[in-house]
Tab-separated table of C-alpha atoms in Angstrom:
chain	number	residue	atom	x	y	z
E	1	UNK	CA	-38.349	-135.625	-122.292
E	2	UNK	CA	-40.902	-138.257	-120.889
E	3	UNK	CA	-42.703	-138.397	-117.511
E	4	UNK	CA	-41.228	-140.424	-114.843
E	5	UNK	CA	-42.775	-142.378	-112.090
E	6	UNK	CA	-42.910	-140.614	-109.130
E	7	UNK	CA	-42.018	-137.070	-111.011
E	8	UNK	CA	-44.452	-134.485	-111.451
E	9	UNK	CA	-42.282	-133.221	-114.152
E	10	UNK	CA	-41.355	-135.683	-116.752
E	11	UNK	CA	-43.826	-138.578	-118.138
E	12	UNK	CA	-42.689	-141.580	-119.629
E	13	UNK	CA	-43.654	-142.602	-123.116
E	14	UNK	CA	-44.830	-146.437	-123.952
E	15	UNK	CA	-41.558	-147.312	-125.054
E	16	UNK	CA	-39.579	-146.089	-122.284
E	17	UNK	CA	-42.268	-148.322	-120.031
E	18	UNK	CA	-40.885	-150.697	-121.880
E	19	UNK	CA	-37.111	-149.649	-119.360
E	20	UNK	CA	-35.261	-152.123	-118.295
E	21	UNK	CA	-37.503	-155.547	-119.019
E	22	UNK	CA	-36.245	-154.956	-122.649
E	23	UNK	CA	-32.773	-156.343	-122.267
E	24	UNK	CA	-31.377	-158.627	-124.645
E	25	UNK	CA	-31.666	-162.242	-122.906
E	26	UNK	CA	-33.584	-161.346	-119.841
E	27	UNK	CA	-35.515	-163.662	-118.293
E	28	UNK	CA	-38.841	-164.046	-118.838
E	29	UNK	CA	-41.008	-162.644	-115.823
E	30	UNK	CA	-43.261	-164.553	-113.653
E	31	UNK	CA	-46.950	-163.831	-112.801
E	32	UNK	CA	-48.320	-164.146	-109.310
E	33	UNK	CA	-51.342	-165.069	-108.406
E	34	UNK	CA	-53.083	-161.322	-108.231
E	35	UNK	CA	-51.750	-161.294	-111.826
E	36	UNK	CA	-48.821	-158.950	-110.878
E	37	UNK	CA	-45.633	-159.867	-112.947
E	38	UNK	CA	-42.581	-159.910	-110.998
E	39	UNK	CA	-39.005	-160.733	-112.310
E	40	UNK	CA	-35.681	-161.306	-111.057
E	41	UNK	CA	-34.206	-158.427	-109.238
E	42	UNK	CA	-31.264	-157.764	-111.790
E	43	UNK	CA	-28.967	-159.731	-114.058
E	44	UNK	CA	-26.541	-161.858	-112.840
E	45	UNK	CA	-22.616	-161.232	-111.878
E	46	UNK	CA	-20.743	-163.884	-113.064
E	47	UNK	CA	-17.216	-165.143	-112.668
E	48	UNK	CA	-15.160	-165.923	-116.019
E	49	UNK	CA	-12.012	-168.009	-116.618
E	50	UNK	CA	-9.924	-165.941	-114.827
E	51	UNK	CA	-12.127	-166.085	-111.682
E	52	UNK	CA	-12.624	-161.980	-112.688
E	53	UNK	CA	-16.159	-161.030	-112.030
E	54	UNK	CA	-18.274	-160.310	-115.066
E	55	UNK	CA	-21.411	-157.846	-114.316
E	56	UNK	CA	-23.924	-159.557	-117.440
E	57	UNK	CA	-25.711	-156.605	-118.788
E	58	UNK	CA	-23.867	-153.810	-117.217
E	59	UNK	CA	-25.861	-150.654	-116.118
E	60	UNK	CA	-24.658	-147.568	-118.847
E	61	UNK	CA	-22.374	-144.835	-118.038
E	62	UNK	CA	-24.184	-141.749	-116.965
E	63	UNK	CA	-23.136	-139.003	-119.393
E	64	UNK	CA	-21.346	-136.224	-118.072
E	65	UNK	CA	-23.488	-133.735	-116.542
E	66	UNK	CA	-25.262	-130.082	-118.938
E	67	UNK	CA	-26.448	-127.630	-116.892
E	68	UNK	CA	-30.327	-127.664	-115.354
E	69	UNK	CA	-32.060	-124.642	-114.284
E	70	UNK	CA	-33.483	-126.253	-111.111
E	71	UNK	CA	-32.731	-129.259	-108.835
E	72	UNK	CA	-36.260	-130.868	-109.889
E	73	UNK	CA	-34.938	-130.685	-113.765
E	74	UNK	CA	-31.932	-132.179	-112.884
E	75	UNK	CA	-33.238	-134.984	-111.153
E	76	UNK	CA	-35.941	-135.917	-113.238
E	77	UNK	CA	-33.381	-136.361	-115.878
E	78	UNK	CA	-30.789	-138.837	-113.664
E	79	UNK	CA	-34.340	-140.728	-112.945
E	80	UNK	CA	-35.359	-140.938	-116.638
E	81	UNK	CA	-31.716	-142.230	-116.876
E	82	UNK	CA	-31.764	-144.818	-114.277
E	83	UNK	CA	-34.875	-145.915	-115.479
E	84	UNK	CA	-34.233	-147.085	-119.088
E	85	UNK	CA	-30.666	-148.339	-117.500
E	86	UNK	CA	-32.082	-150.370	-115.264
E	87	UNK	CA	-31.046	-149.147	-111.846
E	88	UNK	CA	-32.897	-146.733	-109.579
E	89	UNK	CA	-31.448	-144.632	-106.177
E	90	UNK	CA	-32.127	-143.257	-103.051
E	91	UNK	CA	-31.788	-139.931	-101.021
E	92	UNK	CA	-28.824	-140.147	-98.646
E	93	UNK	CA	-29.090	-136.946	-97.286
E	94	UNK	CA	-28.895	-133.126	-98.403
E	95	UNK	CA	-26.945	-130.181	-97.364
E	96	UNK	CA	-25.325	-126.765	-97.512
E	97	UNK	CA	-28.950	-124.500	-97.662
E	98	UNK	CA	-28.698	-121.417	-99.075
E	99	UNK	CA	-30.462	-118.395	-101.373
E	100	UNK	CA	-30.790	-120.343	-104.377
E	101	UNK	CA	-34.132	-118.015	-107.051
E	102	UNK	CA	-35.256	-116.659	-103.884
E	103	UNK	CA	-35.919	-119.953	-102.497
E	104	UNK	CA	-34.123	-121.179	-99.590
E	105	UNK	CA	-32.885	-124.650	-99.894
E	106	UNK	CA	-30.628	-127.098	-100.100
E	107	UNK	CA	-28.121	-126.646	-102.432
E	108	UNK	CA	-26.611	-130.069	-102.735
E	109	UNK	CA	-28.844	-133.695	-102.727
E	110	UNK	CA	-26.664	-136.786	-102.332
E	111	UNK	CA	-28.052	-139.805	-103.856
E	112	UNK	CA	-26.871	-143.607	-103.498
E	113	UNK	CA	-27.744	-147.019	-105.052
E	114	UNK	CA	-31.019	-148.288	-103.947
E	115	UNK	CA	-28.544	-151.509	-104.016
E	116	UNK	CA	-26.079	-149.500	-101.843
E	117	UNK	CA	-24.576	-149.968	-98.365
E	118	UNK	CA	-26.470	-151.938	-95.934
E	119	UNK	CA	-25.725	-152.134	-91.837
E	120	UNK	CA	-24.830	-155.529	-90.705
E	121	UNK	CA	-27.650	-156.531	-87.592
E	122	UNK	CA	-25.959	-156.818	-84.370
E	123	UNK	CA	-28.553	-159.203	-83.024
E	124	UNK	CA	-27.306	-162.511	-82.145
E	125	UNK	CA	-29.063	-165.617	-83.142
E	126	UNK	CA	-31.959	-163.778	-85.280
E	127	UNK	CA	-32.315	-164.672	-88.465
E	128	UNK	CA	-30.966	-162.243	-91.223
E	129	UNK	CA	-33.787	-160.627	-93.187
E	130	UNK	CA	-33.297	-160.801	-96.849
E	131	UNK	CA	-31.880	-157.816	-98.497
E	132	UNK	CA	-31.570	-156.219	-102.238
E	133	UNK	CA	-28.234	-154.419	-101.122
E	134	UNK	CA	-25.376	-155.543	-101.600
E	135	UNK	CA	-23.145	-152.819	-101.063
E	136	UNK	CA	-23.145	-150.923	-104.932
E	137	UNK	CA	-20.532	-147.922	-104.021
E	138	UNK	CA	-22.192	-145.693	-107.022
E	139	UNK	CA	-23.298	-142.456	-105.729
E	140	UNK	CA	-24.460	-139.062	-107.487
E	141	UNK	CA	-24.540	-135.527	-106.145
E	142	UNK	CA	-26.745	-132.972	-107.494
E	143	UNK	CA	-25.824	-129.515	-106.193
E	144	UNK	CA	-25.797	-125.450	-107.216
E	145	UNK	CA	-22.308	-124.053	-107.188
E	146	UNK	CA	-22.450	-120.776	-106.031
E	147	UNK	CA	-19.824	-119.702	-109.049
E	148	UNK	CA	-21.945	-121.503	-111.474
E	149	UNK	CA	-25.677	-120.289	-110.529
E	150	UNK	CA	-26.837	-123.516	-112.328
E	151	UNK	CA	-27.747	-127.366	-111.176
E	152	UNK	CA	-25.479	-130.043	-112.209
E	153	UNK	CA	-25.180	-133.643	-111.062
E	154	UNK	CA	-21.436	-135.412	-110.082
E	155	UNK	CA	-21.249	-138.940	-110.362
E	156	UNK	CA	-18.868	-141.256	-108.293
E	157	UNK	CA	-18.044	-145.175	-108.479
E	158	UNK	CA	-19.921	-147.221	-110.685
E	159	UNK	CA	-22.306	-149.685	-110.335
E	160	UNK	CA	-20.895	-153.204	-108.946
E	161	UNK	CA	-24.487	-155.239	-110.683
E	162	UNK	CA	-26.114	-155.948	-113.717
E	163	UNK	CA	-29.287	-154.023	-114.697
E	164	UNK	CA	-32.668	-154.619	-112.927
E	165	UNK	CA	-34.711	-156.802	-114.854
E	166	UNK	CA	-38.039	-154.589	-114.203
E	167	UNK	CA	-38.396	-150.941	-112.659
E	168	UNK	CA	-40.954	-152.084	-110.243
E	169	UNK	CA	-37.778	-153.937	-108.367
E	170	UNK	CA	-36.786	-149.881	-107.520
E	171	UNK	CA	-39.191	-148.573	-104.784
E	172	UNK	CA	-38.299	-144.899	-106.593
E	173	UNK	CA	-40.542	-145.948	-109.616
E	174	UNK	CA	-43.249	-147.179	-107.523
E	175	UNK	CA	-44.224	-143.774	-105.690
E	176	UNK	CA	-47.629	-143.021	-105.690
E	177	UNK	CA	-49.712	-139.804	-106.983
E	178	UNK	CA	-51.411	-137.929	-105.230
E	179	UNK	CA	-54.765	-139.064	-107.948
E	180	UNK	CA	-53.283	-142.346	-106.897
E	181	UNK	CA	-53.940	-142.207	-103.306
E	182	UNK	CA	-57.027	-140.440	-103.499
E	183	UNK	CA	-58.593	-143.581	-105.198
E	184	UNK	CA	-57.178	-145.945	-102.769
E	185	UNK	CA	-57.913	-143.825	-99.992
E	186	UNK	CA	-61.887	-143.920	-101.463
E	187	UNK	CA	-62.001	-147.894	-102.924
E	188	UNK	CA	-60.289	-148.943	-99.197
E	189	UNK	CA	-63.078	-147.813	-97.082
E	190	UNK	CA	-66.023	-149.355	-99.511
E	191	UNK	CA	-67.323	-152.617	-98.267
E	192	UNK	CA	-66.875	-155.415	-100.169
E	193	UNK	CA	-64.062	-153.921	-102.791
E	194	UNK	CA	-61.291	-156.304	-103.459
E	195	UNK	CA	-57.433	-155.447	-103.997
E	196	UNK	CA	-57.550	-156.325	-107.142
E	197	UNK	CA	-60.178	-153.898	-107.974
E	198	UNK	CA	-58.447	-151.351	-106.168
E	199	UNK	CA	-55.360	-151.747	-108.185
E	200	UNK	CA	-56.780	-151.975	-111.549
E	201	UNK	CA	-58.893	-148.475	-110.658
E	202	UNK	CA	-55.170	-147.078	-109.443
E	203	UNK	CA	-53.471	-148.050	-112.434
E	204	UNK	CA	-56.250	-146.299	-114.433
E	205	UNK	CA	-56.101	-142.916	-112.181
E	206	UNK	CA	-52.481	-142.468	-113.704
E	207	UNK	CA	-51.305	-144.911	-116.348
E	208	UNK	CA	-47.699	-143.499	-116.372
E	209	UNK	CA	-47.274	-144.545	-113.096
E	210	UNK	CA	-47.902	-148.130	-112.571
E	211	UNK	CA	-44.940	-149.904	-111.349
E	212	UNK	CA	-47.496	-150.567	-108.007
E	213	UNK	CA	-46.968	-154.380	-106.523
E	214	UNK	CA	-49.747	-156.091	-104.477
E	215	UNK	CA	-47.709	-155.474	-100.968
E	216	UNK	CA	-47.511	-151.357	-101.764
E	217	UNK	CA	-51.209	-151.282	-102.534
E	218	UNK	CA	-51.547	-153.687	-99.009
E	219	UNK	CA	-49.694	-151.349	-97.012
E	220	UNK	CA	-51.842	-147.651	-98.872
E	221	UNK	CA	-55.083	-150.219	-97.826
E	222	UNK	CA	-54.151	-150.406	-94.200
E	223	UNK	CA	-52.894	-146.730	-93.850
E	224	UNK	CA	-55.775	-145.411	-95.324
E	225	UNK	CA	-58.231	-147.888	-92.956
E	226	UNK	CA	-56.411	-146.173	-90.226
E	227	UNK	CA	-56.964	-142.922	-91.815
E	228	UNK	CA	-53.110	-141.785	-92.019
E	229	UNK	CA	-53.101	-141.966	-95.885
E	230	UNK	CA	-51.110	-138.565	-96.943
């Protein structure tokens, strides 16, 4: 299996980089002005003659669910998933902690769409803040049965959106190495180093992972000026 980004345990080969951004018909993505491309958050949901909505490019069916020998090989594979399907998700919350190879830990992770449910502002007369989610009811579990002994994943819902057009849109394929912050960490406190340097020299510290936009290197820059980098 290939490396992910942000997994320590699976790397990604050139043409799963490739992920998403190779869908039939995608739009073309744009280049801003640090040279980052960016592209349209996913494809579009249409409505068709019957006023029936139509998710264009449709995010695949997870297949149903072997059995892993540890919670880190059994979410490395739903993230090498999501990533070639276009979609990416977040940690809702985890549960149930037990004895599980003389480890103590959770023994079931609950996962949602990074596109998932979002809390509508009760302030009054403040302007709504833009916002990716749009209320996606897929959700996966990945948990250790105590009659099985073994990690497997449970999938509910499906997807209610068309694939993302470029991993980078999914904060869980932009994480950061530890090599990764080490450089910024060093190339943020020399004088007279641009961004742009900065990036190219983070890219290089660990080509695998470098779904990094200009605003996550921004924010590493001014944590690690402040000297709370981790």
């Amino acid at each position: 299996m290939s490396l992910i980004p942000g997994s320590d345990h699976v790397r990604l080969n050139s043409q799963s980089q490739q992920g998403a951004s190779g869908v039939a018909g995608a739009a073309t993505p744009s280049v801003t002005n640090e040279g980052i491309a960016t592209a349209p958050e996913s494809a579009p949901v249409l409505d068709d003659d019957d006023g029936d909505r139509a998710i264009v490019n449709p995010i695949p069916v997870l297949p149903g669910s072997p059995e892993f020998e540890s919670f880190d090989e059994a979410k490395d594979y739903v993230f090498a998933f999501l990533y070639n399907a276009g979609a990416g998700m977040v940690t809702r919350y985890r549960a149930n902690k037990r004895l599980i190879d003389g480890i103590y830990q959770p023994s079931m992770i609950h996962f949602k769409c990074d596109r998932g449910h979002q809390r509508r502002s009760e302030g009054h007369g403040l302007r709504d803040k833009p916002s990716k989610k749009i209320g996606c009811p897929w959700s996966i579990t990945i948990k250790c049965p105590k009659r099985l002994g073994r990690w497997i994943y449970e999938v509910k819902g499906s997807h209610s959106h068309g694939r993302s057009l470029d991993p980078s849109t999914h904060q869980c394929f932009r994480k950061r190495t530890p090599q990764q912050l080490e450089v910024i960490r060093m190339l943020a406190l020399r004088p007279g180093c641009r961004p742009r340097e900065i990036l190219d020299a983070t890219i290089r510290a660990d080509p695998d992972h470098s779904h990094l936009r200009m605003r996550d290197l921004y924010n590493e820059i001014a944590k690690a000026r402040r000297g709370d980098i981790s």
